[in-house]
Amino acid sequence: MFSALLATVAALSLVSSSSAVETRSVADPTPGKLRNVVENSGVCETTPGVYQASGYGDIASDGSIWFWFFEARHNPDTAPLTVWLQGEGGTSSMVGLLTENGPCRLNGDQTSVSPNPYSFNEVSNVLYIDQPVGVGFSYGSRNVTTTQGAAADVWEFLQIFFAHSRFAKFQKNDFGLWSERYGGVFVSTFASYFLDQNDAIDKGTVSGIKVNVKNIGLGGPYMDPLVQLPYYLDYAVGNPYAQLVSASTILAKARLWFADDNSGVQNCYADDGSNNIVCWDAQLAADQDYYRTLSGSFSPFHVNSNQTDLSTTPFLSDAALRQQIGALSDYTEDNIFVSYGWATAGAFIRNSRPILEGLINKGVLVGMWSGDADFNGNYMMTEVLAASLNTDATINFYFTPFSPYKVSGEQVGQFKQLGPFAYVRFTGAGHNLGDFSSGSLGKGQAALQFFNQTIHGQTISK
Ligand SMILES: *[C@@H]1O[C@H](CO)[C@@H](O)[C@H](O)[C@H]1NC(C)=O
Ligand SMILES: *[C@@H]1O[C@H](CO)[C@@H](O)[C@H](O)[C@H]1NC(C)=O
Ligand SMILES: *[C@@H]1O[C@H](CO)[C@@H](O)[C@H](O)[C@H]1NC(C)=O
């Protein structure tokens, strides 16, 4: 299937075995095509007979997008296709693959992996994509600083992926996008853009392959800063585990926010999108002076354990491993230049709630979740966002009581379901739901059930 590509890989092996220099200049991008794809590398997914592929889709001569695709472990031809995107602008989706929901899990030594029985590909084909260009293994000089620009690039990538004879059969499968925190903006903006492109294809104004968008998943989404940011104060003082900072700090930060910092956000909201500086200023104020200080010395991802998450860098920086999976660039887990570009463009402080409302109104299935031990995308800010969603389906969010959410008979949280919209608050979970275990359940088991129910449009009561 990829014989030409495999020849390229073989050529690359010769080059990289004789020197430690960057290999990226060896194979030039081929805009509009997949390149350097390795099939069944044997890395990560070790279940016999389960197909995987990793490599690049060249969206342009200055942009090569890295992907790692895993077929579903069962019935891949009919299972949905899900794209996983890491949430913080500038972070590699390899983090989710290796520490949250992929076919393997990074071990504590950070250089080896073990099989994950609760991988998302138990129930879905999963495509991990590093975006925008510059993040993870994606490379090129392209500089994307808006979510719209990122959506267009990922759409271009999907066109290349779906056009290839090996992957064309997935065009018809239900398609979803899942992410966390700022990724709520990614999945909503991307899904909305893809649906608009579908309409344009129907009208004949765009030519391309339609993307069969059916569901999105958002963990601790951060989408409407003006509404959500004050809830960092509430969480710092009212979360189920501990008061995170002193009363005097909370009071000082509350004064700062309500007297001053929120006006910057309001100015950004009032802007038509042309004045990035207003939004960048608001972002700086919110970030540095206000909410980052409110988790005190607790881990902002796990206030109940303070555990630190593993780094994917040692595993993915290994030259032999990169060659085995077809990676042509150095690995950048967090690209600070990319995230700085987004921040200075004001991306992180604009209001994206209307985009999510539009999707719910179109009947796209939405799975939203939070872990009650997560400060960063905390349940209070998540639930105020859910309650603010101005759609017929969600209008009664606050007045709908929670029900126990159970996995294999064990209660792991509580949920509300309103039409196409489902929400679960997981008890004891931190930011990284795929890492969450409870009682006799395995790591990721609860996350897998919620994922499976959402992508299949099932009611989540159990
Ligand atoms: C987490 O860190 C905070 C602040 O240092 C400390 O008060 C708390 O006891 C720690 N929690 C755990 C479970 O270690
Ligand atoms: C990317 O674009 C932003 C905004 O235009 C600019 O500030 C930044 O310097 C650019 N970064 C690179 C690496 O070119
Ligand atoms: C996923 O949902 C299907 C029904 O759509 C069910 O048959 C299957 O057992 C579920 N799998 C998991 C792992 O929950």
Coordinates of C-alpha atoms and ligand atoms in Angstrom, one line a residue:
M1 CA 0.0 0.0 0.0
F2 CA 2.7 2.4 1.0
S3 CA 5.6 0.8 -0.9
A4 CA 6.9 4.2 -2.1
L5 CA 6.7 5.5 1.4
L6 CA 8.4 2.5 2.8
A7 CA 11.2 3.0 0.4
T8 CA 11.5 6.5 1.7
V9 CA 11.7 5.2 5.2
A10 CA 14.4 2.7 4.2
A11 CA 16.4 5.6 2.7
L12 CA 16.0 7.6 5.8
S13 CA 17.2 4.7 8.0
L14 CA 20.5 4.8 6.0
V15 CA 20.8 8.5 6.6
S16 CA 20.0 8.5 10.2
S17 CA 22.1 5.5 11.1
S18 CA 25.2 7.3 9.7
S19 CA 24.6 10.6 11.5
A20 CA 22.6 12.1 14.3
V21 CA 21.5 15.1 12.2
E22 CA 17.9 16.2 11.7
T23 CA 16.3 14.0 9.1
R24 CA 13.5 16.4 8.1
S25 CA 15.3 17.8 5.1
V26 CA 15.7 14.4 3.6
A27 CA 12.1 13.9 2.4
D28 CA 10.5 17.0 1.0
P29 CA 6.8 17.6 1.6
T30 CA 4.4 16.5 -1.0
P31 CA 1.5 18.9 -0.7
G32 CA -1.9 17.1 -0.8
K33 CA -0.5 13.7 0.0
L34 CA 0.4 11.4 2.9
R35 CA 4.1 10.9 3.3
N36 CA 6.5 8.7 5.2
V37 CA 3.6 6.5 6.6
V38 CA 4.6 3.5 8.6
E39 CA 2.0 0.8 8.9
N40 CA 1.9 -1.6 11.8
S41 CA 5.1 -0.3 13.4
G42 CA 4.4 -2.6 16.4
V43 CA 4.8 0.4 18.7
C44 CA 2.0 1.1 21.3
E45 CA -0.8 -1.1 19.8
T46 CA 0.3 -4.7 20.3
T47 CA -3.2 -6.4 20.1
P48 CA -2.8 -9.0 17.3
G49 CA -4.4 -8.0 14.1
V50 CA -5.2 -4.4 15.0
Y51 CA -4.1 -2.1 12.3
Q52 CA -2.2 1.1 13.0
A53 CA -0.4 3.7 10.8
S54 CA 1.7 6.8 11.6
G55 CA 3.2 9.5 9.5
Y56 CA 2.5 12.8 7.8
G57 CA -0.2 14.5 5.8
D58 CA 1.4 17.5 3.9
I59 CA -1.2 20.2 3.9
A60 CA 1.3 22.6 2.1
S61 CA 5.0 22.8 1.4
D62 CA 5.3 24.7 4.7
G63 CA 3.1 22.4 6.8
S64 CA 3.4 18.7 7.6
I65 CA 0.8 17.4 10.0
W66 CA 1.7 14.3 12.1
F67 CA -0.9 11.7 12.7
W68 CA -1.0 8.3 14.5
F69 CA -4.0 6.2 13.6
F70 CA -5.3 3.1 15.4
E71 CA -8.1 1.0 14.0
A72 CA -10.8 0.0 16.5
R73 CA -10.0 -3.3 18.2
H74 CA -13.5 -4.5 17.2
N75 CA -15.5 -4.0 14.0
P76 CA -13.3 -1.1 12.6
D77 CA -15.3 -0.8 9.4
T78 CA -18.5 0.3 11.3
A79 CA -17.0 1.8 14.5
P80 CA -17.0 5.6 14.7
L81 CA -13.9 7.6 13.9
T82 CA -12.6 9.9 16.6
V83 CA -10.0 12.6 16.4
W84 CA -8.2 13.3 19.7
L85 CA -6.6 16.8 20.0
Q86 CA -4.7 17.9 23.1
G87 CA -6.3 20.8 24.8
E88 CA -3.8 23.5 25.6
G89 CA -2.9 25.4 22.4
G90 CA 0.6 24.2 21.6
T91 CA 0.5 20.7 23.3
S92 CA 1.0 17.5 21.4
S93 CA -1.8 15.0 21.2
M94 CA 0.8 12.3 21.9
V95 CA 0.2 13.3 25.6
G96 CA -3.4 12.0 25.3
L97 CA -2.3 9.0 23.3
L98 CA 0.3 7.9 25.8
T99 CA -1.1 9.0 29.2
E100 CA -4.9 9.1 28.7
N101 CA -6.8 7.1 26.1
G102 CA -4.4 5.5 23.6
P103 CA -3.7 1.7 23.1
C104 CA -0.7 1.9 25.4
R105 CA 0.2 3.8 28.6
L106 CA 3.5 5.4 29.4
N107 CA 5.1 3.6 32.4
G108 CA 6.6 5.5 35.4
D109 CA 10.1 5.3 33.9
Q110 CA 8.8 7.5 31.0
T111 CA 10.7 5.5 28.5
S112 CA 8.5 2.4 28.1
V113 CA 4.8 1.6 27.7
S114 CA 2.3 -1.0 28.6
P115 CA -0.9 -2.1 26.9
N116 CA -4.1 -0.1 27.8
P117 CA -7.2 -2.4 28.0
Y118 CA -9.4 0.7 28.2
S119 CA -8.1 2.5 25.2
F120 CA -10.6 4.6 23.2
N121 CA -9.9 2.2 20.2
E122 CA -11.7 -0.5 22.1
V123 CA -14.9 1.1 20.6
S124 CA -13.7 3.6 18.0
N125 CA -11.1 4.1 15.3
V126 CA -8.9 6.9 16.7
L127 CA -6.8 9.4 14.9
Y128 CA -4.3 11.4 17.1
I129 CA -3.3 14.6 15.3
D130 CA -0.5 17.1 16.3
Q131 CA -1.7 20.6 15.5
P132 CA -1.1 23.3 14.7
V133 CA 2.1 22.9 12.7
G134 CA 5.0 23.2 15.1
V135 CA 3.5 21.0 17.8
G136 CA 4.6 17.5 18.6
F137 CA 6.0 15.9 15.5
S138 CA 4.2 18.2 13.1
Y139 CA 6.6 20.6 11.4
G140 CA 7.0 23.4 8.9
S141 CA 7.3 27.2 8.9
R142 CA 3.6 27.7 8.8
N143 CA 2.4 29.9 11.7
V144 CA -1.2 29.5 12.8
T145 CA -2.5 31.8 15.5
T146 CA -6.3 31.4 15.2
T147 CA -8.6 28.5 15.9
Q148 CA -10.2 29.2 12.5
G149 CA -6.8 28.8 10.8
A150 CA -6.2 25.6 12.8
A151 CA -9.6 24.3 11.8
A152 CA -8.8 24.9 8.1
D153 CA -5.5 23.2 8.4
V154 CA -7.0 20.1 10.1
W155 CA -9.7 20.0 7.5
E156 CA -7.0 20.0 4.8
F157 CA -5.3 17.2 6.6
L158 CA -8.5 15.1 6.8
Q159 CA -9.1 15.6 3.1
I160 CA -5.7 14.0 2.4
F161 CA -6.4 11.2 4.9
F162 CA -9.9 10.4 3.7
A163 CA -8.8 10.6 0.0
H164 CA -6.2 7.8 0.5
S165 CA -7.4 4.4 -0.6
R166 CA -6.4 2.8 2.7
F167 CA -8.6 5.2 4.7
A168 CA -11.4 6.2 2.3
K169 CA -13.7 3.6 3.9
F170 CA -13.9 5.7 7.0
Q171 CA -15.5 8.6 5.3
K172 CA -19.0 7.2 6.0
N173 CA -18.4 6.4 9.7
D174 CA -19.7 8.7 12.4
F175 CA -17.0 11.3 13.1
G176 CA -16.2 13.0 16.4
L177 CA -13.6 15.3 17.9
W178 CA -12.5 15.0 21.6
S179 CA -10.3 17.2 23.8
E180 CA -9.9 19.0 27.1
R181 CA -10.0 22.5 28.5
Y182 CA -9.0 25.0 25.7
G183 CA -9.6 22.0 23.5
G184 CA -13.3 22.7 24.0
V185 CA -12.7 25.7 21.7
F186 CA -10.8 23.5 19.2
V187 CA -13.5 20.7 19.0
S188 CA -16.3 23.2 18.7
T189 CA -14.7 25.5 16.2
F190 CA -13.4 22.5 14.1
A191 CA -16.7 20.7 14.1
S192 CA -18.5 23.9 13.2
Y193 CA -16.1 24.6 10.4
F194 CA -16.3 21.1 9.0
L195 CA -20.1 21.3 9.0
D196 CA -19.9 24.6 7.1
Q197 CA -17.5 23.0 4.6
N198 CA -20.0 20.2 4.2
D199 CA -22.7 22.7 3.3
A200 CA -20.4 24.4 0.9
I201 CA -19.6 21.1 -0.8
D202 CA -23.3 20.4 -1.1
K203 CA -23.7 23.9 -2.7
G204 CA -20.8 23.3 -5.0
T205 CA -18.8 26.2 -3.8
V206 CA -16.1 24.0 -2.2
S207 CA -14.9 20.7 -3.6
G208 CA -13.9 18.1 -1.2
I209 CA -14.9 15.1 1.0
K210 CA -17.5 15.7 3.6
V211 CA -16.6 15.1 7.2
N212 CA -19.5 13.1 8.9
V213 CA -19.5 15.1 12.2
K214 CA -21.7 13.5 14.8
N215 CA -20.2 14.1 18.2
I216 CA -17.8 16.1 20.3
G217 CA -16.3 15.6 23.7
L218 CA -15.1 18.4 26.0
G219 CA -13.3 17.9 29.3
G220 CA -13.4 20.9 31.7
P221 CA -13.9 23.2 28.7
Y222 CA -12.7 26.8 28.9
M223 CA -14.7 28.7 26.3
D224 CA -16.4 31.7 27.9
P225 CA -13.8 33.4 30.1
L226 CA -16.0 36.2 31.4
V227 CA -18.6 33.7 32.7
Q228 CA -16.1 31.0 33.8
L229 CA -13.1 32.8 35.3
P230 CA -14.8 33.9 38.5
Y231 CA -15.4 30.2 39.4
Y232 CA -11.7 29.8 40.1
L233 CA -12.4 31.8 43.2
D234 CA -15.4 29.5 44.1
Y235 CA -13.3 26.4 43.5
A236 CA -10.3 27.6 45.5
V237 CA -12.6 28.0 48.6
G238 CA -15.4 25.5 48.0
N239 CA -14.0 22.4 46.3
P240 CA -14.6 19.1 48.1
Y241 CA -10.9 18.6 49.2
A242 CA -9.2 21.6 50.7
Q243 CA -9.1 25.4 50.7
L244 CA -6.3 26.0 48.2
V245 CA -5.2 29.5 49.3
S246 CA -5.8 31.7 52.3
A247 CA -9.0 33.8 52.8
S248 CA -7.0 37.0 52.3
T249 CA -5.6 35.8 49.0
I250 CA -9.1 34.9 47.8
L251 CA -10.4 38.2 48.9
A252 CA -7.6 40.1 47.2
K253 CA -8.0 38.2 43.9
A254 CA -11.8 38.6 44.0
R255 CA -11.3 42.4 44.4
L256 CA -8.8 42.4 41.5
W257 CA -11.1 40.4 39.3
F258 CA -14.3 42.3 39.9
A259 CA -12.7 45.7 40.1
D260 CA -10.4 45.5 37.2
D261 CA -9.5 42.4 35.4
N262 CA -12.9 41.5 34.1
S263 CA -13.2 44.8 32.3
G264 CA -10.3 43.7 30.1
V265 CA -12.2 40.6 29.2
Q266 CA -15.3 42.7 28.5
N267 CA -13.3 44.9 26.2
C268 CA -12.1 41.8 24.3
Y269 CA -15.6 40.5 24.0
A270 CA -16.8 43.8 22.6
D271 CA -14.0 43.7 20.0
D272 CA -14.8 42.4 16.6
G273 CA -11.8 40.2 16.5
S274 CA -9.4 42.7 14.9
N275 CA -7.8 44.1 18.1
N276 CA -5.6 41.3 19.4
I277 CA -3.8 43.6 21.9
V278 CA -7.0 44.2 24.0
C279 CA -7.5 40.5 24.3
W280 CA -3.8 39.7 25.0
D281 CA -3.8 42.3 27.8
A282 CA -6.9 40.7 29.3
Q283 CA -5.3 37.3 29.0
L284 CA -2.1 38.5 30.8
A285 CA -4.1 40.0 33.6
A286 CA -6.3 36.9 34.0
D287 CA -3.4 34.5 33.8
Q288 CA -0.6 36.0 35.8
D289 CA -2.3 38.1 38.5
Y290 CA -5.4 36.2 38.9
Y291 CA -6.2 32.6 38.5
R292 CA -2.8 31.0 38.3
T293 CA -2.2 32.1 41.9
L294 CA -5.5 30.6 43.2
S295 CA -4.3 27.0 43.3
G296 CA -1.6 27.9 45.7
S297 CA 0.9 25.1 46.2
F298 CA -1.6 22.4 45.2
S299 CA -1.2 20.7 41.8
P300 CA -3.7 22.5 39.6
F301 CA -4.5 19.2 37.9
H302 CA -5.0 17.1 41.0
V303 CA -5.7 19.0 44.1
N304 CA -6.5 15.7 46.0
S305 CA -3.2 14.0 45.3
N306 CA -0.8 16.7 43.9
Q307 CA 0.5 14.0 41.6
T308 CA 2.5 15.2 38.7
D309 CA 1.7 14.0 35.2
L310 CA 4.3 12.0 33.2
S311 CA 6.3 13.6 30.4
T312 CA 6.0 12.0 27.0
T313 CA 9.3 13.6 25.9
P314 CA 11.8 10.9 27.0
F315 CA 9.9 8.1 25.2
L316 CA 9.3 10.1 22.0
S317 CA 12.7 11.7 21.8
D318 CA 14.4 8.3 21.3
A319 CA 15.9 8.3 17.8
A320 CA 15.3 4.6 17.1
L321 CA 11.6 4.9 18.2
R322 CA 11.0 8.0 16.0
Q323 CA 12.4 6.1 13.0
Q324 CA 10.2 3.1 13.8
I325 CA 7.0 5.2 13.7
G326 CA 8.0 7.5 10.8
A327 CA 8.6 10.7 12.7
L328 CA 10.8 13.1 10.8
S329 CA 11.2 16.0 13.3
D330 CA 12.3 16.4 16.9
Y331 CA 9.5 16.0 19.3
T332 CA 8.0 19.1 21.0
E333 CA 5.6 18.2 23.7
D334 CA 4.7 21.8 24.4
N335 CA 5.6 24.4 21.8
I336 CA 5.8 27.6 23.7
F337 CA 6.2 29.7 20.5
V338 CA 3.0 28.3 19.2
S339 CA 1.1 29.0 22.5
Y340 CA 2.7 32.4 22.7
G341 CA 1.5 33.1 19.2
W342 CA -2.1 32.1 20.1
A343 CA -2.0 34.1 23.3
T344 CA -0.7 37.3 21.7
A345 CA -3.5 36.9 19.1
G346 CA -5.9 36.9 21.9
A347 CA -7.2 33.4 21.2
F348 CA -7.5 32.3 24.8
I349 CA -9.8 35.0 26.0
R350 CA -12.4 35.3 23.3
N351 CA -15.9 33.8 23.8
S352 CA -16.5 30.6 22.0
R353 CA -19.8 29.6 23.7
P354 CA -22.0 30.6 20.7
I355 CA -20.1 28.1 18.5
L356 CA -20.9 25.2 20.9
E357 CA -24.6 26.4 21.1
G358 CA -24.8 26.2 17.3
L359 CA -23.6 22.6 17.3
I360 CA -26.1 21.6 20.0
N361 CA -28.9 23.3 18.0
K362 CA -27.8 21.2 15.0
G363 CA -28.1 18.0 17.1
V364 CA -24.4 17.2 17.4
L365 CA -24.0 14.9 20.4
V366 CA -22.0 16.6 23.1
G367 CA -20.3 14.8 26.0
M368 CA -18.9 17.2 28.6
W369 CA -17.1 16.1 31.7
S370 CA -15.1 17.3 34.7
G371 CA -13.1 15.8 37.5
D372 CA -14.0 17.3 40.8
A373 CA -10.3 17.3 41.9
D374 CA -9.2 19.4 38.9
F375 CA -8.6 23.1 39.5
N376 CA -7.7 24.1 35.9
G377 CA -10.9 23.0 34.2
N378 CA -12.8 22.7 37.4
Y379 CA -16.4 21.5 37.7
M380 CA -17.8 24.8 38.9
M381 CA -16.6 26.6 35.8
T382 CA -17.6 23.7 33.6
E383 CA -21.1 23.6 35.1
V384 CA -21.6 27.4 34.8
L385 CA -20.7 27.1 31.2
A386 CA -23.2 24.2 30.7
A387 CA -25.9 26.2 32.5
S388 CA -25.2 29.3 30.3
L389 CA -25.7 27.4 27.1
N390 CA -28.6 29.1 25.5
T391 CA -30.2 26.2 23.6
D392 CA -33.6 24.6 23.9
A393 CA -31.9 21.3 24.9
T394 CA -29.8 22.7 27.7
I395 CA -31.9 25.5 29.1
N396 CA -32.9 23.5 32.2
F397 CA -29.4 22.4 33.1
Y398 CA -29.4 23.9 36.5
F399 CA -32.9 22.7 37.4
T400 CA -32.3 19.1 36.3
P401 CA -31.1 17.1 39.2
F402 CA -27.9 15.0 39.1
S403 CA -28.2 11.2 39.0
P404 CA -25.5 8.7 40.1
Y405 CA -23.2 7.8 37.3
K406 CA -22.1 4.1 37.6
V407 CA -19.6 1.9 35.8
S408 CA -19.9 -1.8 36.4
G409 CA -22.2 -1.1 39.3
E410 CA -19.8 1.3 41.0
Q411 CA -20.7 5.0 41.4
V412 CA -17.9 7.1 40.0
G413 CA -19.7 10.4 39.7
Q414 CA -23.0 12.1 38.8
F415 CA -24.6 13.1 35.6
K416 CA -27.2 15.1 33.8
Q417 CA -28.5 14.4 30.4
L418 CA -30.5 16.8 28.3
G419 CA -31.3 15.6 24.8
P420 CA -28.0 15.5 22.8
F421 CA -26.1 17.0 25.8
A422 CA -24.6 14.8 28.5
Y423 CA -22.5 15.9 31.4
V424 CA -20.7 13.9 34.1
R425 CA -18.8 15.2 37.2
F426 CA -16.4 12.4 38.1
T427 CA -15.7 12.1 41.9
G428 CA -12.0 12.1 42.7
A429 CA -10.8 12.6 39.1
G430 CA -8.2 15.2 38.2
H431 CA -7.7 16.9 34.9
N432 CA -6.7 13.7 33.1
L433 CA -9.8 11.5 33.0
G434 CA -8.0 8.7 31.2
D435 CA -5.7 8.3 34.2
F436 CA -8.6 8.1 36.6
S437 CA -9.4 4.9 38.5
S438 CA -11.8 4.3 41.3
G439 CA -12.7 1.4 43.5
S440 CA -12.1 -1.8 41.6
L441 CA -12.2 -0.1 38.2
G442 CA -9.1 0.1 36.1
K443 CA -7.4 3.3 34.9
G444 CA -9.5 4.8 32.1
Q445 CA -12.4 2.4 32.5
A446 CA -14.9 5.1 33.5
A447 CA -13.6 7.4 30.7
L448 CA -14.1 4.6 28.1
Q449 CA -17.7 4.0 29.2
F450 CA -18.6 7.7 29.0
F451 CA -16.8 8.0 25.6
N452 CA -18.6 4.9 24.2
Q453 CA -22.0 6.1 25.4
T454 CA -21.5 9.5 23.9
I455 CA -20.2 8.5 20.5
H456 CA -23.1 6.0 20.2
G457 CA -25.7 8.5 21.3
Q458 CA -26.8 6.3 24.2
T459 CA -28.4 7.5 27.3
I460 CA -25.8 7.4 30.0
S461 CA -28.0 6.3 32.9
K462 CA -26.9 2.9 34.2
Ligands
LIG1 C1 -1.1 18.9 48.3 O1 -0.3 20.0 48.5 C2 -0.8 20.9 49.5 C3 0.0 22.2 49.5 O2 1.3 21.9 49.7 C4 -0.9 20.2 50.9 O3 -1.5 21.1 51.8 C5 -1.7 19.0 50.7 O4 -1.8 18.3 51.9 C6 -1.2 18.1 49.6 N1 -2.1 17.0 49.4 C7 -1.7 15.7 49.3 C8 -2.7 14.6 49.2 O5 -0.5 15.4 49.3
LIG2 C1 3.5 34.0 14.4 O1 2.6 35.0 14.2 C2 2.5 35.9 15.3 C3 1.3 36.8 15.1 O2 1.3 37.3 13.8 C4 3.8 36.6 15.6 O3 3.7 37.4 16.7 C5 4.8 35.5 15.8 O4 6.1 36.1 16.0 C6 4.9 34.5 14.7 N1 5.8 33.5 15.1 C7 6.7 32.9 14.3 C8 7.5 31.8 14.8 O5 6.8 33.3 13.1
LIG3 C1 -20.0 0.2 23.8 O1 -21.3 0.3 23.4 C2 -21.9 -0.8 22.8 C3 -23.3 -0.5 22.4 O2 -23.4 0.6 21.5 C4 -21.8 -2.0 23.6 O3 -22.3 -3.1 22.9 C5 -20.4 -2.2 24.1 O4 -20.4 -3.3 25.1 C6 -19.8 -1.0 24.7 N1 -18.4 -1.2 25.0 C7 -17.8 -0.8 26.1 C8 -16.4 -1.1 26.3 O5 -18.4 -0.1 27.0

